[in-house]
Structures are given as structure tokens and as C-alpha cells.
mmCIF file of C-alpha atoms and ligand atoms in Angstrom:
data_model
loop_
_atom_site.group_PDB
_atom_site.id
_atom_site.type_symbol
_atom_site.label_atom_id
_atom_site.label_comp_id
_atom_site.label_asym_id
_atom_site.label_seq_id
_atom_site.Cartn_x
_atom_site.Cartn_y
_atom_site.Cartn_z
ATOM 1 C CA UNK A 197 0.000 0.000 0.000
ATOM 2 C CA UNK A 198 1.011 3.443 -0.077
ATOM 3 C CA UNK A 199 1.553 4.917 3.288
ATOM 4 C CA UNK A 200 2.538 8.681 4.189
ATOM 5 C CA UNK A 201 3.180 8.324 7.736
ATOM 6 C CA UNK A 202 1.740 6.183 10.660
ATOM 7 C CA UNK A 203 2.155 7.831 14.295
ATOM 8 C CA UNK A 204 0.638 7.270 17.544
ATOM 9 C CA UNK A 205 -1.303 11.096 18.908
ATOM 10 C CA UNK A 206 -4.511 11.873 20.423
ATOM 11 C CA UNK A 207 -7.521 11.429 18.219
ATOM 12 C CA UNK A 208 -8.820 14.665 17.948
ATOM 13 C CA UNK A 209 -11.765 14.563 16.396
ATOM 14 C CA UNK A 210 -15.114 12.150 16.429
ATOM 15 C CA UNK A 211 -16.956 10.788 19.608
ATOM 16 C CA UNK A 212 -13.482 9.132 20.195
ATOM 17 C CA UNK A 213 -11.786 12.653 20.663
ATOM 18 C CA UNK A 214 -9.615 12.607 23.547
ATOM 19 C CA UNK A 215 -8.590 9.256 23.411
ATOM 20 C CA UNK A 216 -5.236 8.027 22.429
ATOM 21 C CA UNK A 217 -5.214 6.579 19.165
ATOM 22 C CA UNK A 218 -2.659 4.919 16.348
ATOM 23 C CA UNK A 219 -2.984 6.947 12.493
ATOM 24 C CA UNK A 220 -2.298 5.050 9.521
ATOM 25 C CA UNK A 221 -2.431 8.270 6.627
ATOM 26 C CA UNK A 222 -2.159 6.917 3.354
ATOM 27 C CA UNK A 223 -0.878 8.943 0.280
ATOM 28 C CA UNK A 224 -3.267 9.745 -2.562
ATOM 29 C CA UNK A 225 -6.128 11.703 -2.584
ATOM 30 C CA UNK A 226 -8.879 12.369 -5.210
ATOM 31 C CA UNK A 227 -10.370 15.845 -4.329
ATOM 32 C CA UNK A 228 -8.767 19.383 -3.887
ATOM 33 C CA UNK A 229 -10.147 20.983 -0.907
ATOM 34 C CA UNK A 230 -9.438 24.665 -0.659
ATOM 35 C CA UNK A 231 -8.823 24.543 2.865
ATOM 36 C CA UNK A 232 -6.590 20.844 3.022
ATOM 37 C CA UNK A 233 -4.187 21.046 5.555
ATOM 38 C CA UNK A 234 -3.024 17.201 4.456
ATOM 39 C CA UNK A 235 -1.457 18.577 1.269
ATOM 40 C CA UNK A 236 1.796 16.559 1.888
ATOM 41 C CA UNK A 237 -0.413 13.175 1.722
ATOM 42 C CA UNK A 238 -0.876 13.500 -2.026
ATOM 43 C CA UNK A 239 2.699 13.932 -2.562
ATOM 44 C CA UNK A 240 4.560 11.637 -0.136
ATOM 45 C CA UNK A 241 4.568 7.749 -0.295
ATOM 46 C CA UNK A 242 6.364 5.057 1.402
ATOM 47 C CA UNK A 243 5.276 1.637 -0.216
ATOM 48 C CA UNK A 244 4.312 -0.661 2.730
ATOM 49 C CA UNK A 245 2.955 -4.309 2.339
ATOM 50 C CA UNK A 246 0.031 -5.336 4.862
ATOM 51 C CA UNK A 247 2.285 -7.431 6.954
ATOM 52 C CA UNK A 248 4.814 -4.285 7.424
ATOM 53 C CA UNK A 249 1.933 -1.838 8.499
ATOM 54 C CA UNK A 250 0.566 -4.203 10.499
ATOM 55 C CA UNK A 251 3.758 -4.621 12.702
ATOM 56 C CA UNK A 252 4.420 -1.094 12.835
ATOM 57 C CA UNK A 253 0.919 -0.250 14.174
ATOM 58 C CA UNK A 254 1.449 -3.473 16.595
ATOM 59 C CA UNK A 255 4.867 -1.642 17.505
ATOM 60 C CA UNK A 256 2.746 1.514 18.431
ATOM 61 C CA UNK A 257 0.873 -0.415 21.037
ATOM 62 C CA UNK A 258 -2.506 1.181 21.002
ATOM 63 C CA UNK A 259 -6.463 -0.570 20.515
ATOM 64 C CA UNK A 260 -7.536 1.979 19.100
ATOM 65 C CA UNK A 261 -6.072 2.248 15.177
ATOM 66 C CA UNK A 262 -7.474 5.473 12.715
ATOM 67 C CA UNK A 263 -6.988 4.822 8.719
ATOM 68 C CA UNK A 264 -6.801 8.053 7.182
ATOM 69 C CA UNK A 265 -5.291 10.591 4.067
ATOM 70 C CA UNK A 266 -6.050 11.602 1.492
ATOM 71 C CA UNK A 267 -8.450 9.736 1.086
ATOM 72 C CA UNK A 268 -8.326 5.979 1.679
ATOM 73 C CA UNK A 269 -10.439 4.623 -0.091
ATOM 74 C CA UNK A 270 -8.904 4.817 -3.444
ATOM 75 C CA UNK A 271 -6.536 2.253 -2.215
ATOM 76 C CA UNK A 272 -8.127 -1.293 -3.430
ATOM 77 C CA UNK A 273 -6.419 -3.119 -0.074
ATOM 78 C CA UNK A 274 -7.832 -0.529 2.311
ATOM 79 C CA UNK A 275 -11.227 -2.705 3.358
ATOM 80 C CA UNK A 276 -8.235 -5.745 3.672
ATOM 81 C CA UNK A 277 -5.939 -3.839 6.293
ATOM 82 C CA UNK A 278 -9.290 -3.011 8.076
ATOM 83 C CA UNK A 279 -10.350 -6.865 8.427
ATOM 84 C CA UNK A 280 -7.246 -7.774 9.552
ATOM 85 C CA UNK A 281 -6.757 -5.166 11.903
ATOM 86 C CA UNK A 282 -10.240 -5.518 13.554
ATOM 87 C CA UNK A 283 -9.764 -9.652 13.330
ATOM 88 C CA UNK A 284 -6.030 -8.131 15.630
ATOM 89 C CA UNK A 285 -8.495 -6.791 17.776
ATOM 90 C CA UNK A 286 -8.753 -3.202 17.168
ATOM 91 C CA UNK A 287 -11.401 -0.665 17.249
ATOM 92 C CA UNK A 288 -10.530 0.512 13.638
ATOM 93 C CA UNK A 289 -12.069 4.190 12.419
ATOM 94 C CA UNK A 290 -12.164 5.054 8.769
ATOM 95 C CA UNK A 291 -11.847 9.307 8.329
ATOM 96 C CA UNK A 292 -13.056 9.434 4.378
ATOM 97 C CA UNK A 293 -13.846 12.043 2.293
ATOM 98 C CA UNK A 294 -17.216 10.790 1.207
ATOM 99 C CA UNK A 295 -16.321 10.470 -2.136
ATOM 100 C CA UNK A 296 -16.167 6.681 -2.432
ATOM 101 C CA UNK A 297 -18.477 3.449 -1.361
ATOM 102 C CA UNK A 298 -18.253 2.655 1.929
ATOM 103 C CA UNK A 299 -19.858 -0.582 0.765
ATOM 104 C CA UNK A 300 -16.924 -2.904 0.752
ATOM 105 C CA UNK A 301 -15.446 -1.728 4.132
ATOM 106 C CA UNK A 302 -17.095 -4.095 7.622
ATOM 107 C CA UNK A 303 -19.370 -2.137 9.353
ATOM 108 C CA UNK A 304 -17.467 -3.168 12.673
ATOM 109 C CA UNK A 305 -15.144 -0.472 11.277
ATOM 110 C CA UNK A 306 -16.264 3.020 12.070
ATOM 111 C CA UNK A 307 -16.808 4.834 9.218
ATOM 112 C CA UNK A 308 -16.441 8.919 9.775
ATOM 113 C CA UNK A 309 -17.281 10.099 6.134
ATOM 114 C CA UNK A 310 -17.235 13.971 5.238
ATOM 115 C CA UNK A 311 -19.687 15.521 3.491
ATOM 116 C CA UNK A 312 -17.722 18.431 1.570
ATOM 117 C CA UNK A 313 -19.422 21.917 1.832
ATOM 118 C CA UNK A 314 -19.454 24.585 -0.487
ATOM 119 C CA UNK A 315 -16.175 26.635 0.636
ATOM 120 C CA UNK A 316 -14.214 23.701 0.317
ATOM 121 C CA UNK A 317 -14.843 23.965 -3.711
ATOM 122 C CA UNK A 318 -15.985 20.045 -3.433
ATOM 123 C CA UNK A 319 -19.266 20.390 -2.479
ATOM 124 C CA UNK A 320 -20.728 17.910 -5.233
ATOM 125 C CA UNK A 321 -18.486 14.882 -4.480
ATOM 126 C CA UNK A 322 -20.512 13.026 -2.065
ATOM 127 C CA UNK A 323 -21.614 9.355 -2.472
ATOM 128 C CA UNK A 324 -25.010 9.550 -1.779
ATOM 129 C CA UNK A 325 -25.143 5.795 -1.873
ATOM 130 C CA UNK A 326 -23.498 6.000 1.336
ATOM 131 C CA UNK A 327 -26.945 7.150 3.178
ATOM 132 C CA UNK A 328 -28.374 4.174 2.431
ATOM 133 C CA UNK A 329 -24.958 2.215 3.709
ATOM 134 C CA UNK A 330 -24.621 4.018 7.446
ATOM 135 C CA UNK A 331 -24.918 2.293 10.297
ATOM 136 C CA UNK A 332 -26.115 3.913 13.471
ATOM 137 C CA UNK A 333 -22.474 3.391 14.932
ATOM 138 C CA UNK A 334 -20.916 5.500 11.561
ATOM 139 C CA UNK A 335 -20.223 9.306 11.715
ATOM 140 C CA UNK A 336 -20.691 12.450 9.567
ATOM 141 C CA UNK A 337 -18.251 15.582 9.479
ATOM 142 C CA UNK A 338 -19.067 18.922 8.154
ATOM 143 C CA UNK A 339 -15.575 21.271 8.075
ATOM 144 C CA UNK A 340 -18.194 24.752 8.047
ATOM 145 C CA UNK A 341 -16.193 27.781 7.066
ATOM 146 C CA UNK A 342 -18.970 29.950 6.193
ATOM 147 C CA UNK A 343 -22.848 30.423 6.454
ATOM 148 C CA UNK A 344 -23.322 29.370 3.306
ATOM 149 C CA UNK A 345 -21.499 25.865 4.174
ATOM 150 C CA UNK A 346 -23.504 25.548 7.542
ATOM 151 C CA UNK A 347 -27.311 26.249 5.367
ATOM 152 C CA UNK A 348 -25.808 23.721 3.335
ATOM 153 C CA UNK A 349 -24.816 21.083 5.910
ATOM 154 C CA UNK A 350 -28.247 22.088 7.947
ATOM 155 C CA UNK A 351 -30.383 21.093 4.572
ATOM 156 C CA UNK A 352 -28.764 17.876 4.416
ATOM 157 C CA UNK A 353 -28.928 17.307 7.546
ATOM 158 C CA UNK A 354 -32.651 17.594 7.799
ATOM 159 C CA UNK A 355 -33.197 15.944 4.439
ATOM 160 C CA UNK A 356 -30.970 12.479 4.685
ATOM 161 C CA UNK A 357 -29.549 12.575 8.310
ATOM 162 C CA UNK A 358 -33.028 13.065 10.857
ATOM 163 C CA UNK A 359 -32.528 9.436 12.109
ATOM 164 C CA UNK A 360 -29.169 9.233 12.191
ATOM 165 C CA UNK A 361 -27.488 9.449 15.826
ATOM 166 C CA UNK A 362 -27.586 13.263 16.678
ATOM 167 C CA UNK A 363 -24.430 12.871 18.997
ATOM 168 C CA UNK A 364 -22.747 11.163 15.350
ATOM 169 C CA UNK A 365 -23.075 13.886 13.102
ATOM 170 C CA UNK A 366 -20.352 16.801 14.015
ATOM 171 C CA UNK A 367 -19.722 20.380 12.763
ATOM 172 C CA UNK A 368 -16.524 21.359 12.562
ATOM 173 C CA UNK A 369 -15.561 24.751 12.077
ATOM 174 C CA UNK A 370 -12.145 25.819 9.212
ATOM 175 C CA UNK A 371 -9.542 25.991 11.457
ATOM 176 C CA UNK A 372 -9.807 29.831 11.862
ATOM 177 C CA UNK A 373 -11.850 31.119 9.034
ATOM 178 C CA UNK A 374 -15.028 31.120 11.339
ATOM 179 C CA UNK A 375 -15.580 32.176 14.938
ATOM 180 C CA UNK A 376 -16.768 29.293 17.686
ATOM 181 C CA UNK A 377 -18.854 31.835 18.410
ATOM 182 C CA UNK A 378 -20.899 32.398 15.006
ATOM 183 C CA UNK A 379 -21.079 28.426 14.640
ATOM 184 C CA UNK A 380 -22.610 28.326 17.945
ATOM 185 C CA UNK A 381 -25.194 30.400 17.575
ATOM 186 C CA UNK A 382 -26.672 28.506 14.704
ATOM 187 C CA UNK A 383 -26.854 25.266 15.901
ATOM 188 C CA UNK A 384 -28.431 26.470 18.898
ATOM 189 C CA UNK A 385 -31.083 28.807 17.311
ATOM 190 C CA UNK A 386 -31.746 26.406 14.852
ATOM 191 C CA UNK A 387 -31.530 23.079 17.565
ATOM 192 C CA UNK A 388 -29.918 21.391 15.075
ATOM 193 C CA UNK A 389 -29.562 17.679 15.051
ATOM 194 C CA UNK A 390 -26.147 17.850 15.166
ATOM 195 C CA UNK A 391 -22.947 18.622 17.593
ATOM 196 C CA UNK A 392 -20.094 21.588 17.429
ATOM 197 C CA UNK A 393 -16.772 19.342 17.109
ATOM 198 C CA UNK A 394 -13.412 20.975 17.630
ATOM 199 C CA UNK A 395 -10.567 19.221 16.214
ATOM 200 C CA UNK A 396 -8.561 19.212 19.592
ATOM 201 C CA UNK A 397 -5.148 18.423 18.015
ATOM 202 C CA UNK A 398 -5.018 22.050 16.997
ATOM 203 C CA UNK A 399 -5.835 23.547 20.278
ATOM 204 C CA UNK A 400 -3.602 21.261 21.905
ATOM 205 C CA UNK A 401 -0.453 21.593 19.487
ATOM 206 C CA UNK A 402 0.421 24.272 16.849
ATOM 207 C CA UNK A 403 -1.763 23.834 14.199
ATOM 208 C CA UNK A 404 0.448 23.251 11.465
ATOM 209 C CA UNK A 405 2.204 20.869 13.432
ATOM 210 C CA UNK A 406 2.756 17.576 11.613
ATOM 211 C CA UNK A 407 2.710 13.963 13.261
ATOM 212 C CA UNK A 408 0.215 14.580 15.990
HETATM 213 S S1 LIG B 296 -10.280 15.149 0.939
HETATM 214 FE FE1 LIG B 296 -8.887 15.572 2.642
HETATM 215 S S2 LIG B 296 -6.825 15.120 1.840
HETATM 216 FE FE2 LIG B 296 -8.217 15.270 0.083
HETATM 217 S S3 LIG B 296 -8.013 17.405 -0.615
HETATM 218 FE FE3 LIG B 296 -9.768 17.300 0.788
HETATM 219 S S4 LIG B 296 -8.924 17.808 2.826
HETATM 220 FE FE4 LIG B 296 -7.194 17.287 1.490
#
């Protein structure tokens, strides 16, 4: 596979934010958000069979495994790693872009699929297959960087997501393109079905910090 970096950090975002966590970030991805702050995943690969990643995230010593990017799911062996990892043991979370089926990967996996707003300039690459493939345990991000990207998430939200978990679907302002504030006061007036996320990895470390 092709493999940017694997690290042990705190997660920092999801219902598992807060809790230590192994990343496997492969290279390769198939959108071109405005606001990526993963750039160096499209251009930096380290070729790593399944046997090799799985000893280095055995190495790392931690239950609880990410699979990220880019965007993993243009890999063909990412559902693979997942099996075996969760047949290891692991509680195994899958951060996609939305963009691809989540068909082939085991629901046992937790699938955290973004839906791309507006701002981003990728706002038409969801799979909408994937409603009809969630699983109460999956999770939905919306990165909001404007008001125009939180009407859009709120639409969505209220037109494919009203029985999904509200404490599963998260909005998550750009890293400092929108006040905590502003995205506050939406949800609330609007009692969304849905919950502010911060990504705690960038209050906790510099923000363009790499590795953590
Ligand atoms: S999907 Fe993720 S890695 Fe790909 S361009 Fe968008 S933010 Fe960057």
C-alpha cells in the first residue's frame, strides 16, 4: 500500500476525541479541498505491504487504530488492512472524504465520512449511496467555514440525516476562518440535530504541526 506516515497522537476529532489513538495516513487523494491542511499526503509515499503496516501499528501499542489521508479509499487493499486489523483486535475508524463506497469496508469499522461543503470547492463529491450504507455506529463531518457551508450542511442534515445518531453527526468549524462563536449560535437557534466538534489536536499543538 502506499503509506505517508503512521504515528501514535490523540484522536482529535469524532466521539473518540480525547482518546489516544494509532494513524495510519495513506498517500493519494482524489479531491482538492481549498482549505486541506493534508497537502503533503498527495505527494509523499512510502510503499508498505500489509504485513509491514501491520507490525508497525502493533509496535505503536494502542487498541484503538485510525486509517486516514487523502483519502483511503482509493486504495483497493484498504477494506483488507481493516479486516485484519479488527480480526487483531482493534477498534478501527475510517476518516473518508465521502467520495467513495463505503460498501466494501465491515461495518465493525467506524466509518467517519465527510460531506464536503461549499467553501471547500468540493461540495458535489458526495456518495449519496453512502446514506443508504450508514450504520447507526458510523459518523458524519461537516468542516463549516462559512454560512453558506452551515445552510448547506443544515439542509442535508434535515433531508438524509433526521434518524441518524444526533451525537454522530459533528460540525466542525475551518480551522480559523469562522468564529466558535458564530457556529454556535446557529446550531443552537436552529436546535440542530447535530454537535459543534473541535478538532482538539489544533488547540492542543500548533496547528500546522505535523505527526500529531
Ligand atoms: S479530501 Fe482531505 S486530503 Fe483530500 S483534498 Fe480534501 S482535505 Fe485534502
Amino acid at each position: 500500500m502506499d503509506i505517508c506516515e503512521i504515528f501514535y497522537s490523540l484522536q482529535g476529532e469524532s466521539t473518540f476525541a480525547g482518546l489516544p489513538c494509532t494513524f495510519v495516513r495513506l498517500s493519494g487523494c482524489n479531491l482538492d479541498c481549498a482549505w486541506c491542511d493534508t497537502q503533503y499526503a498527495k505527494t509523499e509515499v512510502r510503499p508498505m505491504s500489509l504485513e509491514a503496516i501491520m507490525d508497525q501499528v502493533s509496535s505503536l501499542e494502542c487498541k484503538l487504530v485510525e486509517i486516514t489521508g487523502g483519502e483511503p479509499l482509493i486504495q483497493g487493499q484498504t477494506p483488507e488492512l481493516i479486516n485484519r486489523l479488527i480480526k487483531r483486535g482493534y477498534q478501527v475508524l475510517l476518516e473518508t472524504n465521502g467520495s467513495q463506497s463505503i460498501a466494501a469496508v465491515d461495518p465493525a469499522c467506524i466509518r467517519i465520512l465527510d460531506i464536503k461543503c461549499p467553501s471547500s470547492n468540493e461540495s458535489n463529491s458526495f456518495h449519496t449511496d453512502n446514506f443508504g450504507l450508514l450504520t447507526p455506529t458510523d459518523e458524519i463531518k461537516f468542516v463549516v467555514g462559512t454560512r453558506e457551508d452551515y445552510v448547506f450542511a443544515r439542509t442535508i442534515i434535515q433531508k438524509n440525516l433526521s434518524r441518524h445518531p444526533k451525537a454522530r453527526i459533528h460540525l466542525s468549524p475551518v480551522f480559523g476562518q469562522i468564529t466558535l462563536e458564530s457556529l454556535t449560535a446557529w446550531i443552537m437557534e436552529d436546535h440542530l440535530h447535530a454537535r459543534l466538534s473541535l478538532q482538539q489536536h489544533k488547540l492542543i499543538w500548533n496547528p500546522e504541526q505535523r505527526g500529531v
